[in-house]
């Protein structure tokens, strides 16, 4: 059973183990649960190999009870990639495929969930030619449900945000000069809220938004607001996720906590949903890689354990809704 966490804060929650890294391994001997994307009640885990030379990766589907391998190691290797699929924290389900940037080879891939076929749809060479430099697309990127990608290019001489459209057209969304002014030199996470790209800037200890319509930046969550709720001396960022419930969730890496806010009233709603102490009480670790939405709750992968959902302790009326929605307060094994 997943332990219900007894906490003194206003945020009483239960962390539910949906599945472990080992359970989602799909036959890979030394697995790493890279990312999980969700379509309805089905979670698709992209798992890669940590042996180094194997260039192995699979996609495994979990329907709440059973695991099924939908894309095999052989199908990944048929892409010709010389790396494992490093989907990072920005993969998405887009019309029957898992779409992501692989941060190990700076290319965009799609994996057909019907056939298991893996395809490189935008090569690193194509991206480099379009932006005029050799991109370093690290794990800070976001893929929307439409297939739009915003990726952080961490090349030190040319930090910027690269746009890859659903039709795979490549362009520079936030050029280096604007990026340096608005976000500095260190980025911890990227999310998308409507027409705004949300960037967790570790340089400025804040979440800054970039309006893609008007090409202007503004502070969404200030340093002071974050420190007021975490009690930390500085702020750092992991994944940022605009959820279907209208709220924005983000991992704050200095306090090792999961924070949440309503973008319509940041100052009045910003709070710690899961503290470091709550994470450490189990069953997960206190370091989040990627955020997702699973069965009506915010969910996450962590650095070494598996995939988990965060369920607020409900009032009696809400409890019935959670049961109807399929949220189990038990560990699923």
Tab-separated table of C-alpha atoms in Angstrom:
chain	number	residue	atom	x	y	z
A	1	UNK	CA	0.000	0.000	0.000
A	2	UNK	CA	1.200	3.527	-0.717
A	3	UNK	CA	1.514	5.370	2.553
A	4	UNK	CA	-0.901	8.223	3.221
A	5	UNK	CA	1.246	11.113	4.364
A	6	UNK	CA	0.440	12.821	7.646
A	7	UNK	CA	1.633	16.406	7.444
A	8	UNK	CA	1.247	19.537	9.477
A	9	UNK	CA	0.892	21.865	6.484
A	10	UNK	CA	-2.398	22.845	4.871
A	11	UNK	CA	-1.567	20.609	1.929
A	12	UNK	CA	-2.479	17.079	3.006
A	13	UNK	CA	-1.687	14.722	0.167
A	14	UNK	CA	-1.083	11.125	-0.743
A	15	UNK	CA	1.681	10.175	-3.161
A	16	UNK	CA	0.587	7.142	-5.159
A	17	UNK	CA	3.079	4.874	-6.873
A	18	UNK	CA	1.597	4.241	-10.325
A	19	UNK	CA	4.490	2.048	-11.472
A	20	UNK	CA	8.196	1.645	-10.895
A	21	UNK	CA	11.042	2.050	-13.329
A	22	UNK	CA	11.677	-1.696	-13.173
A	23	UNK	CA	8.036	-2.519	-13.935
A	24	UNK	CA	8.137	-0.310	-17.038
A	25	UNK	CA	11.506	-1.637	-18.233
A	26	UNK	CA	10.145	-3.439	-21.310
A	27	UNK	CA	12.987	-5.944	-21.301
A	28	UNK	CA	15.820	-3.405	-20.963
A	29	UNK	CA	18.326	-4.705	-18.424
A	30	UNK	CA	19.580	-1.383	-17.072
A	31	UNK	CA	16.562	0.888	-17.565
A	32	UNK	CA	16.061	4.604	-17.060
A	33	UNK	CA	12.491	5.900	-17.049
A	34	UNK	CA	13.058	8.944	-19.209
A	35	UNK	CA	9.541	10.352	-19.493
A	36	UNK	CA	5.851	9.418	-19.334
A	37	UNK	CA	3.103	10.795	-21.570
A	38	UNK	CA	-0.564	10.194	-20.921
A	39	UNK	CA	-3.536	9.749	-23.238
A	40	UNK	CA	-6.754	9.328	-21.310
A	41	UNK	CA	-6.157	6.553	-18.788
A	42	UNK	CA	-3.155	5.075	-20.630
A	43	UNK	CA	0.374	6.086	-19.654
A	44	UNK	CA	3.177	5.620	-22.181
A	45	UNK	CA	6.637	5.279	-20.648
A	46	UNK	CA	9.708	6.034	-22.761
A	47	UNK	CA	12.469	3.890	-21.276
A	48	UNK	CA	16.101	4.011	-22.319
A	49	UNK	CA	19.205	2.006	-21.563
A	50	UNK	CA	21.985	3.094	-19.217
A	51	UNK	CA	24.616	0.628	-20.438
A	52	UNK	CA	26.011	3.250	-22.796
A	53	UNK	CA	26.753	1.324	-25.969
A	54	UNK	CA	23.448	-0.451	-26.566
A	55	UNK	CA	21.478	2.439	-28.185
A	56	UNK	CA	18.351	0.846	-26.764
A	57	UNK	CA	14.936	2.318	-26.082
A	58	UNK	CA	11.346	1.163	-25.823
A	59	UNK	CA	7.871	2.603	-25.313
A	60	UNK	CA	5.714	0.703	-22.845
A	61	UNK	CA	1.966	1.287	-22.357
A	62	UNK	CA	0.324	0.952	-18.936
A	63	UNK	CA	-3.481	0.750	-18.864
A	64	UNK	CA	-3.845	0.850	-15.089
A	65	UNK	CA	-3.355	-2.900	-14.761
A	66	UNK	CA	-1.076	-4.297	-17.443
A	67	UNK	CA	2.109	-3.295	-19.273
A	68	UNK	CA	2.467	-3.746	-23.039
A	69	UNK	CA	5.532	-2.950	-25.126
A	70	UNK	CA	4.305	-0.887	-28.079
A	71	UNK	CA	7.687	0.020	-29.569
A	72	UNK	CA	10.669	-2.312	-29.329
A	73	UNK	CA	14.419	-1.817	-29.137
A	74	UNK	CA	14.682	-2.980	-32.762
A	75	UNK	CA	12.162	-0.354	-33.863
A	76	UNK	CA	14.128	2.382	-32.119
A	77	UNK	CA	17.398	1.200	-33.638
A	78	UNK	CA	15.773	1.212	-37.091
A	79	UNK	CA	15.788	5.028	-36.939
A	80	UNK	CA	19.563	4.887	-37.357
A	81	UNK	CA	20.104	6.839	-34.142
A	82	UNK	CA	23.387	6.088	-32.420
A	83	UNK	CA	21.913	7.168	-29.068
A	84	UNK	CA	19.165	6.077	-26.720
A	85	UNK	CA	15.865	8.022	-26.883
A	86	UNK	CA	16.374	10.818	-24.329
A	87	UNK	CA	12.897	12.336	-24.321
A	88	UNK	CA	13.622	14.455	-21.260
A	89	UNK	CA	10.751	16.366	-19.679
A	90	UNK	CA	8.938	17.549	-22.770
A	91	UNK	CA	7.462	14.606	-24.681
A	92	UNK	CA	3.753	14.692	-25.579
A	93	UNK	CA	0.987	12.524	-26.988
A	94	UNK	CA	0.045	14.044	-30.347
A	95	UNK	CA	-2.577	12.281	-32.447
A	96	UNK	CA	-1.474	8.704	-31.829
A	97	UNK	CA	2.263	9.335	-31.591
A	98	UNK	CA	4.743	10.233	-28.881
A	99	UNK	CA	6.652	13.304	-30.085
A	100	UNK	CA	9.850	14.522	-28.457
A	101	UNK	CA	13.273	16.070	-28.831
A	102	UNK	CA	16.050	13.611	-28.035
A	103	UNK	CA	18.570	15.625	-26.065
A	104	UNK	CA	21.342	13.113	-26.810
A	105	UNK	CA	21.344	13.807	-30.548
A	106	UNK	CA	19.384	17.089	-30.872
A	107	UNK	CA	16.790	15.624	-33.248
A	108	UNK	CA	12.999	15.340	-33.153
A	109	UNK	CA	11.420	11.883	-33.145
A	110	UNK	CA	7.921	10.478	-33.306
A	111	UNK	CA	6.921	6.989	-32.210
A	112	UNK	CA	3.682	5.653	-33.680
A	113	UNK	CA	1.755	4.022	-30.847
A	114	UNK	CA	-0.260	1.888	-33.242
A	115	UNK	CA	2.630	0.300	-35.108
A	116	UNK	CA	5.543	1.026	-32.773
A	117	UNK	CA	7.490	2.573	-35.658
A	118	UNK	CA	10.012	5.189	-34.551
A	119	UNK	CA	10.896	7.955	-37.020
A	120	UNK	CA	13.322	10.851	-37.001
A	121	UNK	CA	11.117	13.684	-38.290
A	122	UNK	CA	13.562	16.595	-37.889
A	123	UNK	CA	17.296	15.886	-37.902
A	124	UNK	CA	19.939	17.802	-35.990
A	125	UNK	CA	21.404	18.871	-39.338
A	126	UNK	CA	18.059	20.373	-40.377
A	127	UNK	CA	17.753	22.253	-37.080
A	128	UNK	CA	21.326	23.543	-37.295
A	129	UNK	CA	20.832	24.739	-40.859
A	130	UNK	CA	17.632	26.570	-39.939
A	131	UNK	CA	19.089	28.446	-36.949
A	132	UNK	CA	22.587	28.929	-38.332
A	133	UNK	CA	24.464	27.235	-35.500
A	134	UNK	CA	24.982	23.847	-33.854
A	135	UNK	CA	22.129	23.518	-31.384
A	136	UNK	CA	22.469	21.880	-27.985
A	137	UNK	CA	18.869	20.991	-27.166
A	138	UNK	CA	19.114	19.842	-23.563
A	139	UNK	CA	16.225	18.435	-21.547
A	140	UNK	CA	14.487	21.804	-21.015
A	141	UNK	CA	11.829	21.848	-23.690
A	142	UNK	CA	8.078	21.511	-24.077
A	143	UNK	CA	5.851	19.778	-26.618
A	144	UNK	CA	2.223	20.909	-26.700
A	145	UNK	CA	-0.754	18.697	-27.538
A	146	UNK	CA	-0.748	20.188	-31.040
A	147	UNK	CA	2.857	19.069	-31.589
A	148	UNK	CA	4.445	22.507	-31.246
A	149	UNK	CA	7.904	22.306	-29.681
A	150	UNK	CA	9.788	25.030	-27.823
A	151	UNK	CA	13.313	23.880	-26.999
A	152	UNK	CA	16.059	25.579	-25.022
A	153	UNK	CA	19.281	25.736	-27.010
A	154	UNK	CA	21.960	25.718	-24.317
A	155	UNK	CA	24.927	26.359	-26.619
A	156	UNK	CA	26.865	28.789	-24.447
A	157	UNK	CA	27.628	31.242	-27.247
A	158	UNK	CA	24.062	31.299	-28.529
A	159	UNK	CA	21.462	30.608	-25.810
A	160	UNK	CA	17.980	30.881	-27.288
A	161	UNK	CA	14.581	29.197	-27.641
A	162	UNK	CA	14.079	27.220	-30.850
A	163	UNK	CA	10.590	26.674	-32.277
A	164	UNK	CA	9.663	23.507	-34.197
A	165	UNK	CA	6.132	23.670	-35.557
A	166	UNK	CA	3.688	20.746	-35.815
A	167	UNK	CA	4.621	20.681	-39.523
A	168	UNK	CA	8.316	20.488	-38.494
A	169	UNK	CA	9.303	23.992	-39.601
A	170	UNK	CA	12.277	25.228	-37.551
A	171	UNK	CA	12.828	28.832	-36.472
A	172	UNK	CA	14.233	30.891	-33.610
A	173	UNK	CA	11.433	31.909	-31.229
A	174	UNK	CA	13.517	33.857	-28.698
A	175	UNK	CA	16.835	35.096	-30.148
A	176	UNK	CA	20.029	35.257	-28.064
A	177	UNK	CA	19.906	38.992	-27.306
A	178	UNK	CA	16.336	38.837	-25.996
A	179	UNK	CA	17.053	35.588	-24.185
A	180	UNK	CA	20.051	37.021	-22.343
A	181	UNK	CA	18.095	40.080	-21.218
A	182	UNK	CA	14.993	38.193	-20.123
A	183	UNK	CA	16.327	34.866	-18.843
A	184	UNK	CA	20.064	35.187	-18.246
A	185	UNK	CA	22.391	32.234	-18.713
A	186	UNK	CA	20.897	29.305	-16.777
A	187	UNK	CA	17.503	27.744	-17.434
A	188	UNK	CA	15.970	25.031	-15.273
A	189	UNK	CA	12.621	24.366	-16.943
A	190	UNK	CA	10.314	25.314	-19.808
A	191	UNK	CA	6.517	25.162	-20.005
A	192	UNK	CA	3.775	26.554	-22.235
A	193	UNK	CA	0.633	28.376	-21.083
A	194	UNK	CA	-1.495	29.407	-24.049
A	195	UNK	CA	0.592	31.817	-26.138
A	196	UNK	CA	3.184	32.238	-23.395
A	197	UNK	CA	6.396	30.271	-22.961
A	198	UNK	CA	7.175	29.894	-19.260
A	199	UNK	CA	10.878	29.749	-18.458
A	200	UNK	CA	12.310	28.971	-15.042
A	201	UNK	CA	15.420	31.115	-14.957
A	202	UNK	CA	17.983	30.069	-12.381
A	203	UNK	CA	19.878	33.266	-13.177
A	204	UNK	CA	17.053	35.477	-11.906
A	205	UNK	CA	15.373	32.979	-9.519
A	206	UNK	CA	11.985	33.532	-11.156
A	207	UNK	CA	9.561	32.220	-13.741
A	208	UNK	CA	9.526	34.601	-16.694
A	209	UNK	CA	6.955	34.422	-19.474
A	210	UNK	CA	7.581	35.147	-23.148
A	211	UNK	CA	4.509	36.321	-25.082
A	212	UNK	CA	4.908	34.638	-28.504
A	213	UNK	CA	2.360	36.985	-30.098
A	214	UNK	CA	3.915	40.283	-29.016
A	215	UNK	CA	7.510	39.074	-28.449
A	216	UNK	CA	7.792	40.544	-24.990
A	217	UNK	CA	8.879	39.116	-21.637
A	218	UNK	CA	7.343	39.645	-18.208
A	219	UNK	CA	7.795	38.114	-14.758
A	220	UNK	CA	5.096	35.546	-13.992
A	221	UNK	CA	6.302	34.388	-10.566
A	222	UNK	CA	8.815	36.582	-8.786
A	223	UNK	CA	11.736	35.571	-6.606
A	224	UNK	CA	10.063	37.133	-3.563
A	225	UNK	CA	6.853	35.191	-4.126
A	226	UNK	CA	8.689	31.882	-4.401
A	227	UNK	CA	10.938	32.435	-1.393
A	228	UNK	CA	7.953	33.516	0.706
A	229	UNK	CA	6.326	30.091	0.327
A	230	UNK	CA	9.440	27.856	0.314
A	231	UNK	CA	11.460	29.609	3.007
A	232	UNK	CA	14.600	29.018	0.929
A	233	UNK	CA	17.323	31.567	0.256
A	234	UNK	CA	17.158	31.164	-3.532
A	235	UNK	CA	15.077	29.465	-6.203
A	236	UNK	CA	15.870	26.866	-8.852
A	237	UNK	CA	13.659	25.175	-11.391
A	238	UNK	CA	12.844	21.826	-12.911
A	239	UNK	CA	9.874	20.996	-15.110
A	240	UNK	CA	7.017	23.517	-15.512
A	241	UNK	CA	3.585	22.133	-16.439
A	242	UNK	CA	0.333	23.924	-17.305
A	243	UNK	CA	-2.268	21.311	-16.337
A	244	UNK	CA	-5.801	20.626	-17.601
A	245	UNK	CA	-7.210	21.925	-14.298
A	246	UNK	CA	-6.081	25.447	-15.275
A	247	UNK	CA	-3.252	25.545	-12.722
A	248	UNK	CA	0.493	25.668	-13.319
A	249	UNK	CA	2.747	23.262	-11.429
A	250	UNK	CA	6.535	23.455	-11.177
A	251	UNK	CA	9.369	21.745	-9.373
A	252	UNK	CA	11.422	24.143	-7.244
A	253	UNK	CA	14.834	22.514	-6.992
A	254	UNK	CA	16.323	24.517	-4.122
A	255	UNK	CA	13.631	23.484	-1.634
A	256	UNK	CA	13.009	20.185	-3.507
A	257	UNK	CA	9.291	20.971	-3.516
A	258	UNK	CA	6.362	20.919	-5.941
A	259	UNK	CA	4.679	24.312	-6.192
A	260	UNK	CA	1.366	25.302	-7.799
A	261	UNK	CA	-0.395	28.528	-8.754
A	262	UNK	CA	-3.411	29.867	-10.591
A	263	UNK	CA	-2.094	32.105	-13.395
A	264	UNK	CA	-5.098	34.408	-12.911
A	265	UNK	CA	-3.983	35.166	-9.330
A	266	UNK	CA	-0.376	34.170	-8.786
A	267	UNK	CA	0.141	36.177	-5.620
A	268	UNK	CA	-3.005	34.870	-3.987
A	269	UNK	CA	-2.598	31.215	-4.916
A	270	UNK	CA	1.096	30.301	-5.097
A	271	UNK	CA	1.719	27.528	-2.582
A	272	UNK	CA	3.735	24.408	-1.852
A	273	UNK	CA	1.701	21.382	-2.886
A	274	UNK	CA	4.338	18.809	-1.887
A	275	UNK	CA	7.248	19.687	0.403
A	276	UNK	CA	10.604	17.954	0.538
A	277	UNK	CA	9.571	16.269	3.788
A	278	UNK	CA	6.442	14.921	2.134
A	279	UNK	CA	8.452	13.580	-0.802
A	280	UNK	CA	10.959	11.947	1.525
A	281	UNK	CA	8.149	10.265	3.464
A	282	UNK	CA	7.749	8.087	0.360
A	283	UNK	CA	7.262	6.262	-1.806
A	284	UNK	CA	9.223	8.457	-4.261
A	285	UNK	CA	12.450	10.422	-3.941
A	286	UNK	CA	12.491	14.214	-3.577
A	287	UNK	CA	13.844	14.974	-7.054
A	288	UNK	CA	11.375	15.368	-9.906
A	289	UNK	CA	12.363	14.948	-13.549
A	290	UNK	CA	9.089	15.503	-15.390
A	291	UNK	CA	5.487	16.463	-14.661
A	292	UNK	CA	2.364	14.978	-16.264
A	293	UNK	CA	-1.399	14.682	-15.709
A	294	UNK	CA	-2.720	11.257	-14.775
A	295	UNK	CA	-6.300	10.305	-13.830
A	296	UNK	CA	-7.220	13.836	-12.797
A	297	UNK	CA	-4.111	14.526	-10.699
A	298	UNK	CA	-0.670	15.999	-11.161
A	299	UNK	CA	1.897	13.237	-11.599
A	300	UNK	CA	5.652	12.990	-11.977
A	301	UNK	CA	8.657	10.855	-12.740
A	302	UNK	CA	11.568	11.054	-10.351
A	303	UNK	CA	15.269	10.472	-10.828
A	304	UNK	CA	15.441	6.832	-9.871
A	305	UNK	CA	12.173	5.297	-8.772
A	306	UNK	CA	9.211	5.476	-11.164
A	307	UNK	CA	5.966	7.299	-11.987
A	308	UNK	CA	3.785	8.759	-9.231
A	309	UNK	CA	0.584	10.752	-8.853
A	310	UNK	CA	-0.134	13.360	-6.175
A	311	UNK	CA	-3.630	13.082	-4.730
A	312	UNK	CA	-4.894	15.756	-2.308
A	313	UNK	CA	-6.622	14.338	0.757
A	314	UNK	CA	-10.271	14.919	-0.167
A	315	UNK	CA	-13.250	16.054	1.793
A	316	UNK	CA	-15.922	13.356	1.838
A	317	UNK	CA	-17.833	14.830	-1.103
A	318	UNK	CA	-14.693	15.095	-3.213
A	319	UNK	CA	-13.634	11.574	-2.294
A	320	UNK	CA	-16.505	10.132	-4.298
A	321	UNK	CA	-15.489	12.166	-7.323
A	322	UNK	CA	-11.927	10.862	-7.084
A	323	UNK	CA	-13.154	7.286	-7.009
A	324	UNK	CA	-15.383	7.896	-10.027
A	325	UNK	CA	-12.428	9.503	-11.789
A	326	UNK	CA	-10.389	6.354	-11.325
A	327	UNK	CA	-7.888	7.665	-8.794
A	328	UNK	CA	-6.725	4.874	-6.530
A	329	UNK	CA	-5.097	5.628	-3.200
A	330	UNK	CA	-3.299	2.299	-3.343
A	331	UNK	CA	0.046	1.355	-4.745
A	332	UNK	CA	-0.430	-0.338	-8.100
A	333	UNK	CA	1.788	-3.368	-8.556
